[in-house]
Amino acid sequence: MDQRERISSVRRIQRRAEMESNEKTVREAYRLAEGNVLDGDGFLALFTEDGSFNDMSTSQSFRGEQIPQVIAGLARSFPDVHRELLEVHAFGDVVAVELRIQGTHLGGFPTPAGEIPPTGNRIDVPAADLWYFRDGKIERFNCYNSMSVWLDQIGVHPDFKSAVEAAGTAATTA
């Protein structure tokens, strides 16, 4: 084996170790955000100083001390929150996860229009998360959950009839 092959081999080994480390960090983040663990400080410590948690379904972004508040807020609404990891794939500095967010709606669920009171309904919401790393820490966490499924499961159903009527009225007056 010549020098170039050795260097290439060492780089592949280092890259594999880095991807395994990133995956371990992501798995630890999920563990820390479980309802029966809920360690916001530990969760935040996994992020870079300028890291962000982005809830893609609501277009909200959280940084710094806001990050542990997000997981605590979810646990207030769903104290038994659990994330069932279906698939976890590490690709260099990116870890992709397919999962289901599960729990029981036992606390108020905040919305821009006010809080939805607890229903006692169980949720089992499909989601996908992308975790981006820099120097072994989470730089960006993009959470894509199916908010329409989530709301439906806690009893919030869209009023399609009113939406169709409003669109029809707008079209005829335009």
XYZ file of N, CA, C and O in Angstrom:
696
model
N 0.855 -1.173 0.000
C 0.000 0.000 0.000
C 0.900 1.235 0.000
O 1.750 1.391 0.855
N 0.693 2.109 -0.976
C 1.516 3.314 -1.027
C 0.943 4.380 -0.088
O -0.120 4.201 0.510
N 1.653 5.480 0.008
C 1.279 6.546 0.947
C -0.108 7.112 0.662
O -0.883 7.355 1.576
N -0.442 7.338 -0.601
C -1.747 7.901 -0.956
C -2.871 6.958 -0.542
O -3.912 7.401 -0.048
N -2.686 5.675 -0.736
C -3.706 4.694 -0.336
C -3.873 4.676 1.173
O -4.977 4.557 1.681
N -2.741 4.773 1.899
C -2.810 4.802 3.371
C -3.563 6.034 3.861
O -4.402 5.950 4.742
N -3.267 7.179 3.267
C -3.945 8.419 3.651
C -5.435 8.308 3.357
O -6.279 8.666 4.186
N -5.772 7.784 2.198
C -7.172 7.600 1.830
C -7.876 6.656 2.797
O -9.002 6.897 3.223
N -7.202 5.590 3.166
C -7.766 4.618 4.106
C -7.989 5.251 5.480
O -9.035 5.053 6.106
N -7.029 6.031 5.941
C -7.149 6.711 7.238
C -8.310 7.696 7.203
O -9.100 7.778 8.150
N -8.454 8.430 6.108
C -9.554 9.394 5.987
C -10.909 8.692 6.011
O -11.851 9.194 6.613
N -11.009 7.541 5.336
C -12.269 6.788 5.352
C -12.593 6.329 6.771
O -13.735 6.421 7.212
N -11.604 5.876 7.492
C -11.807 5.417 8.875
C -12.234 6.601 9.754
O -13.162 6.484 10.555
N -11.574 7.743 9.584
C -11.933 8.922 10.372
C -13.355 9.376 10.059
O -14.114 9.729 10.962
N -13.720 9.360 8.775
C -15.055 9.786 8.361
C -16.118 8.849 8.934
O -17.154 9.299 9.405
N -15.850 7.546 8.907
C -16.789 6.571 9.459
C -16.957 6.801 10.959
O -18.075 6.780 11.481
N -15.855 7.044 11.662
C -15.924 7.298 13.105
C -16.709 8.575 13.393
O -17.501 8.631 14.340
N -16.517 9.601 12.553
C -17.252 10.860 12.720
C -18.749 10.643 12.523
O -19.571 11.142 13.293
N -19.129 9.882 11.490
C -20.550 9.614 11.243
C -21.158 8.819 12.389
O -22.269 9.106 12.822
N -20.421 7.840 12.913
C -20.916 7.063 14.057
C -21.079 7.963 15.275
O -22.060 7.841 16.015
N -20.144 8.886 15.476
C -20.235 9.814 16.599
C -21.444 10.736 16.441
O -22.170 10.992 17.404
N -21.679 11.236 15.217
C -22.839 12.099 14.969
C -24.134 11.345 15.243
O -25.063 11.886 15.852
N -24.201 10.098 14.808
C -25.398 9.298 15.058
C -25.610 9.089 16.555
O -26.727 9.202 17.054
N -24.544 8.824 17.286
C -24.663 8.658 18.741
C -25.181 9.934 19.391
O -26.007 9.890 20.305
N -24.707 11.079 18.919
C -25.156 12.360 19.466
C -26.649 12.559 19.214
O -27.388 12.991 20.103
N -27.110 12.227 18.014
C -28.534 12.364 17.689
C -29.367 11.439 18.574
O -30.394 11.854 19.127
N -28.937 10.207 18.723
C -29.673 9.275 19.583
C -29.725 9.787 21.028
O -30.739 9.661 21.711
N -28.636 10.404 21.476
C -28.613 10.978 22.822
C -29.573 12.167 22.909
O -30.267 12.333 23.918
N -29.656 12.976 21.869
C -30.586 14.115 21.866
C -32.018 13.621 22.020
O -32.790 14.177 22.814
N -32.371 12.569 21.286
C -33.729 12.027 21.431
C -33.965 11.500 22.847
O -35.026 11.714 23.430
N -32.976 10.836 23.414
C -33.114 10.301 24.776
C -33.364 11.429 25.765
O -34.248 11.351 26.624
N -32.608 12.521 25.627
C -32.725 13.648 26.555
C -34.064 14.386 26.428
O -34.491 15.058 27.358
N -34.729 14.248 25.281
C -36.002 14.935 25.045
C -37.206 14.054 25.364
O -38.348 14.496 25.213
N -36.982 12.834 25.821
C -38.090 11.944 26.189
C -38.814 12.506 27.413
O -38.187 13.093 28.297
N -40.116 12.291 27.479
C -40.918 12.783 28.587
C -40.455 12.286 29.944
O -40.539 13.011 30.926
N -39.925 11.055 29.995
C -39.503 10.504 31.284
C -38.061 10.885 31.641
O -37.584 10.520 32.712
N -37.373 11.617 30.775
C -35.999 12.072 31.038
C -35.976 13.597 31.096
O -35.579 14.183 32.090
N -36.356 14.232 30.031
C -36.442 15.680 29.849
C -35.288 16.443 30.505
O -35.426 17.024 31.569
N -34.162 16.447 29.823
C -32.977 17.165 30.276
C -32.654 18.252 29.249
O -31.887 18.046 28.310
N -33.282 19.412 29.420
C -33.108 20.522 28.481
C -31.690 21.034 28.416
O -31.187 21.366 27.344
N -31.019 21.120 29.574
C -29.637 21.601 29.581
C -28.724 20.626 28.840
O -27.849 21.045 28.083
N -28.940 19.339 29.068
C -28.152 18.332 28.362
C -28.401 18.375 26.865
O -27.481 18.247 26.055
N -29.667 18.571 26.481
C -30.042 18.677 25.066
C -29.332 19.878 24.439
O -28.700 19.767 23.386
N -29.406 21.029 25.095
C -28.781 22.244 24.587
C -27.263 22.086 24.463
O -26.659 22.602 23.520
N -26.648 21.369 25.383
C -25.194 21.191 25.364
C -24.705 20.448 24.117
O -23.528 20.531 23.768
N -25.598 19.761 23.417
C -25.215 19.037 22.205
C -25.110 19.968 20.988
O -24.592 19.570 19.950
N -25.587 21.220 21.130
C -25.612 22.178 20.029
C -24.375 23.076 20.032
O -23.786 23.333 21.079
N -24.025 23.584 18.847
C -22.999 24.614 18.765
C -23.550 25.873 19.441
O -24.762 25.999 19.649
N -22.675 26.795 19.744
C -23.097 28.021 20.418
C -24.147 28.781 19.597
O -25.063 29.386 20.152
N -24.030 28.734 18.277
C -24.973 29.426 17.399
C -25.989 28.469 16.771
O -26.651 28.802 15.794
N -26.146 27.283 17.367
C -27.024 26.263 16.808
C -28.492 26.661 16.823
O -28.908 27.521 17.592
N -29.261 25.986 15.955
C -30.693 26.294 15.883
C -31.529 25.026 15.806
O -31.086 24.001 15.297
N -32.727 25.132 16.346
C -33.763 24.099 16.284
C -34.869 24.726 15.456
O -35.446 25.734 15.837
N -35.162 24.135 14.298
C -36.134 24.704 13.372
C -37.331 23.780 13.228
O -37.200 22.658 12.753
N -38.492 24.271 13.673
C -39.735 23.522 13.512
C -40.286 23.898 12.143
O -40.885 24.962 11.964
N -40.061 23.046 11.175
C -40.398 23.363 9.793
C -41.910 23.423 9.563
O -42.358 24.128 8.675
N -42.694 22.708 10.363
C -44.143 22.711 10.163
C -44.786 24.025 10.592
O -45.874 24.371 10.133
N -44.126 24.775 11.467
C -44.671 26.056 11.923
C -43.800 27.242 11.503
O -44.100 28.376 11.868
N -42.711 26.964 10.792
C -41.767 28.005 10.343
C -41.185 28.789 11.513
O -40.929 29.989 11.405
N -40.957 28.110 12.626
C -40.365 28.768 13.787
C -38.940 28.271 13.976
O -38.645 27.086 13.768
N -38.068 29.180 14.404
C -36.674 28.842 14.661
C -36.324 29.249 16.087
O -36.733 30.318 16.552
N -35.580 28.393 16.757
C -35.231 28.617 18.159
C -33.718 28.522 18.319
O -33.075 27.668 17.706
N -33.167 29.378 19.177
C -31.722 29.394 19.434
C -31.461 29.521 20.931
O -32.312 30.003 21.677
N -30.276 29.118 21.321
C -29.842 29.285 22.700
C -30.832 28.726 23.703
O -31.324 27.613 23.554
N -31.160 29.523 24.712
C -32.033 29.072 25.796
C -33.457 28.757 25.342
O -34.222 28.133 26.079
N -33.824 29.170 24.131
C -35.142 28.822 23.598
C -35.229 27.324 23.293
O -36.312 26.744 23.350
N -34.101 26.709 22.967
C -34.097 25.306 22.532
C -34.624 24.374 23.626
O -35.541 23.591 23.369
N -34.105 24.438 24.859
C -34.677 23.556 25.883
C -36.129 23.890 26.220
O -36.895 23.019 26.618
N -36.528 25.150 26.020
C -37.919 25.536 26.269
C -38.869 24.839 25.299
O -40.004 24.514 25.654
N -38.397 24.593 24.070
C -39.231 23.914 23.072
C -39.530 22.487 23.513
O -40.686 22.049 23.487
N -38.497 21.758 23.940
C -38.756 20.366 24.348
C -39.559 20.319 25.643
O -40.394 19.434 25.823
N -39.354 21.297 26.528
C -40.142 21.346 27.766
C -41.603 21.663 27.456
O -42.515 21.102 28.071
N -41.834 22.550 26.485
C -43.202 22.902 26.101
C -43.950 21.708 25.534
O -45.123 21.486 25.856
N -43.271 20.932 24.712
C -43.910 19.734 24.156
C -44.247 18.747 25.274
O -45.319 18.155 25.291
N -43.334 18.615 26.233
C -43.577 17.697 27.345
C -44.701 18.177 28.262
O -45.361 17.366 28.911
N -44.950 19.487 28.316
C -46.096 19.987 29.095
C -47.405 19.541 28.442
O -48.365 19.198 29.116
N -47.444 19.564 27.119
C -48.646 19.139 26.400
C -48.778 17.623 26.355
O -49.875 17.080 26.409
N -47.633 16.943 26.247
C -47.586 15.480 26.114
C -46.528 14.951 27.089
O -45.391 14.691 26.688
N -46.864 14.826 28.378
C -45.866 14.458 29.390
C -45.171 13.118 29.131
O -44.055 12.914 29.585
N -45.837 12.240 28.403
C -45.239 10.932 28.110
C -44.650 10.893 26.695
O -44.502 9.820 26.113
N -44.275 12.067 26.158
C -43.774 12.132 24.783
C -42.631 11.136 24.569
O -41.740 10.985 25.411
N -42.722 10.450 23.446
C -41.720 9.451 23.062
C -41.528 9.547 21.556
O -42.488 9.797 20.826
N -40.316 9.355 21.129
C -40.025 9.347 19.700
C -39.548 7.952 19.319
O -38.504 7.512 19.781
N -40.344 7.300 18.491
C -39.962 5.974 17.993
C -39.128 6.174 16.734
O -39.640 6.646 15.707
N -37.843 5.837 16.823
C -36.946 6.014 15.689
C -37.096 4.827 14.751
O -36.825 3.687 15.125
N -37.539 5.092 13.524
C -37.764 4.035 12.548
C -36.513 3.781 11.707
O -36.165 2.632 11.435
N -35.871 4.846 11.257
C -34.661 4.763 10.440
C -33.718 5.878 10.858
O -34.154 7.018 11.040
N -32.437 5.563 10.980
C -31.419 6.563 11.278
C -30.277 6.338 10.296
O -29.739 5.234 10.210
N -29.925 7.399 9.540
C -28.866 7.295 8.543
C -27.920 8.481 8.687
O -28.363 9.633 8.659
N -26.636 8.184 8.836
C -25.619 9.225 8.929
C -24.909 9.349 7.584
O -24.502 8.342 6.995
N -24.802 10.572 7.115
C -24.123 10.886 5.857
C -23.164 12.036 6.137
O -23.558 13.195 6.031
N -21.956 11.729 6.528
C -21.006 12.791 6.847
C -21.507 13.626 8.004
O -21.776 13.111 9.086
N -21.682 14.920 7.764
C -22.115 15.843 8.812
C -23.629 15.998 8.882
O -24.133 16.960 9.472
N -24.359 15.064 8.280
C -25.823 15.098 8.313
C -26.334 13.749 8.802
O -25.866 12.702 8.367
N -27.295 13.792 9.721
C -27.975 12.576 10.164
C -29.458 12.765 9.847
O -30.057 13.768 10.243
N -30.011 11.804 9.103
C -31.428 11.838 8.723
C -32.174 10.776 9.521
O -31.707 9.642 9.627
N -33.325 11.157 10.064
C -34.088 10.242 10.908
C -35.553 10.260 10.481
O -36.158 11.330 10.342
N -36.108 9.068 10.281
C -37.551 8.918 10.117
C -38.062 8.421 11.456
O -37.487 7.494 12.048
N -39.131 9.040 11.951
C -39.600 8.688 13.284
C -41.094 8.901 13.413
O -41.754 9.408 12.505
N -41.604 8.523 14.571
C -42.993 8.776 14.949
C -42.945 9.443 16.319
O -42.257 8.973 17.218
N -43.660 10.553 16.458
C -43.763 11.250 17.739
C -45.042 10.750 18.395
O -46.122 10.831 17.815
N -44.897 10.213 19.605
C -46.026 9.584 20.280
C -46.216 10.189 21.663
O -45.259 10.657 22.280
N -47.432 10.166 22.144
C -47.712 10.659 23.485
C -49.201 10.821 23.703
O -50.017 10.507 22.834
N -49.537 11.317 24.888
C -50.930 11.528 25.273
C -51.136 13.008 25.561
O -50.379 13.610 26.332
N -52.165 13.596 24.976
C -52.446 15.024 25.110
C -53.062 15.298 26.490
O -54.285 15.279 26.658
N -52.195 15.572 27.463
C -52.638 15.772 28.845
C -52.452 17.208 29.346
O -52.827 17.524 30.468
N -51.849 18.055 28.517
C -51.662 19.459 28.875
C -52.098 20.336 27.720
O -52.252 19.868 26.592
N -52.300 21.609 27.986
C -52.712 22.532 26.934
C -51.726 22.550 25.777
O -50.518 22.452 25.981
N -52.253 22.655 24.558
C -51.430 22.694 23.344
C -51.504 24.102 22.773
O -52.548 24.533 22.298
N -50.381 24.864 22.839
C -50.430 26.263 22.408
C -50.567 26.399 20.892
O -49.964 25.655 20.129
N -51.382 27.359 20.481
C -51.530 27.731 19.066
C -51.560 29.253 19.005
O -51.771 29.913 20.037
N -51.396 29.840 17.828
C -51.477 31.308 17.713
C -52.842 31.863 18.141
O -52.944 33.005 18.570
N -53.885 31.035 18.062
C -55.233 31.495 18.422
C -55.589 31.211 19.879
O -56.674 31.557 20.337
N -54.689 30.580 20.598
C -54.959 30.211 21.986
C -54.616 28.755 22.230
O -54.179 28.040 21.330
N -54.825 28.338 23.452
C -54.422 26.987 23.849
C -55.561 25.982 23.651
O -56.703 26.251 24.018
N -55.213 24.845 23.063
C -56.179 23.749 22.918
C -56.135 22.959 24.217
O -55.079 22.443 24.601
N -57.263 22.866 24.932
C -57.258 22.142 26.212
C -56.949 20.660 26.007
O -57.180 20.109 24.926
N -56.435 20.012 27.051
C -56.107 18.587 26.957
C -57.331 17.756 26.558
O -58.435 17.990 27.041
N -57.102 16.783 25.684
C -58.185 15.908 25.224
C -58.016 14.479 25.730
O -58.955 13.695 25.666
N -56.808 14.143 26.184
C -56.521 12.756 26.566
C -56.266 11.864 25.364
O -56.015 10.675 25.524
N -56.307 12.441 24.161
C -56.075 11.652 22.948
C -54.603 11.259 22.816
O -53.716 12.023 23.190
N -54.394 10.090 22.252
C -53.034 9.626 21.932
C -52.649 10.168 20.558
O -53.497 10.277 19.674
N -51.375 10.517 20.417
C -50.865 10.903 19.106
C -49.822 9.888 18.664
O -49.145 9.261 19.483
N -49.716 9.731 17.363
C -48.697 8.896 16.725
C -48.431 9.563 15.382
O -49.044 9.232 14.377
N -47.547 10.564 15.392
C -47.374 11.483 14.277
C -46.104 11.148 13.484
O -45.010 11.100 14.053
N -46.237 10.947 12.173
C -45.048 10.710 11.365
C -44.204 11.984 11.263
O -44.744 13.101 11.200
N -42.891 11.798 11.262
C -41.980 12.945 11.190
C -40.668 12.515 10.552
O -40.357 11.321 10.461
N -39.909 13.501 10.138
C -38.547 13.295 9.639
C -37.706 14.444 10.173
O -38.153 15.591 10.184
N -36.535 14.115 10.651
C -35.630 15.123 11.197
C -34.302 15.086 10.458
O -33.795 14.006 10.132
N -33.756 16.269 10.220
C -32.419 16.389 9.650
C -31.556 17.134 10.654
O -31.914 18.236 11.094
N -30.456 16.506 11.016
C -29.518 17.060 11.989
C -28.223 17.375 11.247
O -27.637 16.496 10.620
N -27.777 18.624 11.319
C -26.558 19.067 10.643
C -25.491 19.345 11.702
O -25.759 20.044 12.680
N -24.290 18.818 11.464
C -23.207 18.909 12.440
C -22.074 19.806 11.975
O -21.804 19.916 10.789
N -21.430 20.417 12.956
C -20.185 21.149 12.740
C -19.271 20.843 13.918
O -19.652 21.051 15.077
N -18.116 20.321 13.619
C -17.111 20.016 14.649
C -17.681 19.163 15.781
O -17.432 19.414 16.958
N -18.502 18.164 15.419
C -19.015 17.215 16.397
C -20.214 17.680 17.203
O -20.678 16.978 18.096
N -20.732 18.879 16.902
C -21.906 19.388 17.619
C -23.016 19.697 16.618
O -22.766 19.918 15.437
N -24.240 19.754 17.121
C -25.396 20.033 16.273
C -25.401 21.522 15.941
O -25.482 22.363 16.833
N -25.336 21.808 14.654
C -25.397 23.193 14.203
C -26.832 23.595 13.867
O -27.261 24.708 14.117
N -27.570 22.622 13.311
C -28.944 22.896 12.897
C -29.743 21.609 13.000
O -29.304 20.563 12.558
N -30.924 21.723 13.580
C -31.851 20.601 13.694
C -33.148 21.042 13.035
O -33.818 21.953 13.514
N -33.480 20.421 11.903
C -34.713 20.733 11.183
C -35.708 19.607 11.416
O -35.470 18.471 10.998
N -36.793 19.933 12.089
C -37.828 18.960 12.436
C -39.020 19.139 11.510
O -39.629 20.209 11.490
N -39.329 18.095 10.740
C -40.473 18.099 9.821
C -41.496 17.113 10.375
O -41.303 15.908 10.277
N -42.563 17.621 10.995
C -43.607 16.715 11.475
C -44.903 17.005 10.725
O -45.095 18.090 10.198
N -45.749 16.022 10.687
C -47.013 16.155 9.970
C -48.035 16.825 10.886
O -48.795 16.168 11.594
N -48.014 18.159 10.866
C -48.876 18.931 11.769
C -50.355 18.644 11.511
O -51.148 18.629 12.458
N -50.742 18.392 10.266
C -52.163 18.105 10.004
C -52.584 16.808 10.687
O -53.680 16.721 11.251
N -51.712 15.811 10.697
C -52.006 14.548 11.393
C -52.054 14.803 12.895
O -52.949 14.329 13.601
N -51.090 15.553 13.386
C -51.001 15.877 14.811
C -52.295 16.532 15.292
O -52.912 16.100 16.270
N -52.710 17.585 14.593
C -53.919 18.310 14.995
C -55.155 17.423 14.894
O -56.017 17.445 15.781
N -55.242 16.636 13.844
C -56.378 15.729 13.683
C -56.460 14.758 14.863
O -57.540 14.499 15.392
N -55.302 14.258 15.293
C -55.291 13.269 16.372
C -55.652 13.859 17.730
O -56.105 13.130 18.611
N -55.479 15.174 17.898
C -55.926 15.768 19.170
C -57.310 16.388 19.023
O -57.801 17.046 19.946
N -57.934 16.178 17.871
C -59.321 16.583 17.700
C -59.547 17.911 17.016
O -60.660 18.446 17.056
N -58.522 18.463 16.390
C -58.673 19.722 15.662
C -58.794 19.376 14.185
O -57.841 18.946 13.556
N -59.997 19.560 13.662
C -60.263 19.183 12.277
C -60.465 20.445 11.438
O -61.175 21.361 11.859
N -59.862 20.476 10.253
C -60.026 21.673 9.417
C -61.473 21.848 8.958
O -62.192 20.872 8.760
N -61.859 23.083 8.817
C -63.207 23.414 8.352
C -63.127 23.669 6.839
O -63.060 24.812 6.389
N -63.112 22.584 6.076
C -62.980 22.691 4.625
C -64.167 23.399 3.993
O -64.015 24.171 3.048
N -65.345 23.160 4.515
C -66.548 23.762 3.941
C -66.454 25.287 3.978
O -66.702 25.958 2.970
N -66.067 25.839 5.124
C -65.935 27.293 5.239
C -64.835 27.829 4.321
O -64.987 28.884 3.719
N -63.756 27.069 4.208
C -62.666 27.499 3.328
C -63.118 27.519 1.868
O -62.800 28.464 1.126
N -63.848 26.507 1.442
C -64.349 26.454 0.066
C -65.340 27.589 -0.181
O -65.285 28.271 -1.211
N -66.236 27.813 0.766
C -67.209 28.892 0.628
C -66.522 30.257 0.559
O -66.872 31.115 -0.259
N -65.521 30.473 1.423
C -64.805 31.750 1.435
C -64.060 31.949 0.122
O -64.046 33.054 -0.443
N -63.451 30.897 -0.398
C -62.743 31.011 -1.672
C -63.728 31.290 -2.810
O -63.430 32.082 -3.717
N -64.875 30.653 -2.772
C -65.905 30.901 -3.790
C -66.409 32.324 -3.753
O -66.589 32.972 -4.784
N -66.629 32.850 -2.551
C -67.077 34.230 -2.388
C -66.022 35.194 -2.897
O -66.335 36.156 -3.601
N -64.773 34.947 -2.562
C -63.673 35.815 -3.008
C -63.558 35.800 -4.519
O -63.310 36.834 -5.145
N -63.775 34.647 -5.147
C -63.665 34.538 -6.601
C -64.792 35.286 -7.306
O -64.576 35.894 -8.360
N -65.971 35.273 -6.734
C -67.113 35.939 -7.389
C -67.087 37.449 -7.204
O -67.655 38.179 -7.990
N -66.430 37.934 -6.138
C -66.356 39.376 -5.901
C -65.116 39.994 -6.540
O -64.993 41.205 -6.554
N -64.244 39.184 -7.075
C -62.994 39.705 -7.665
C -63.183 40.228 -9.064
O -64.070 40.054 -9.770
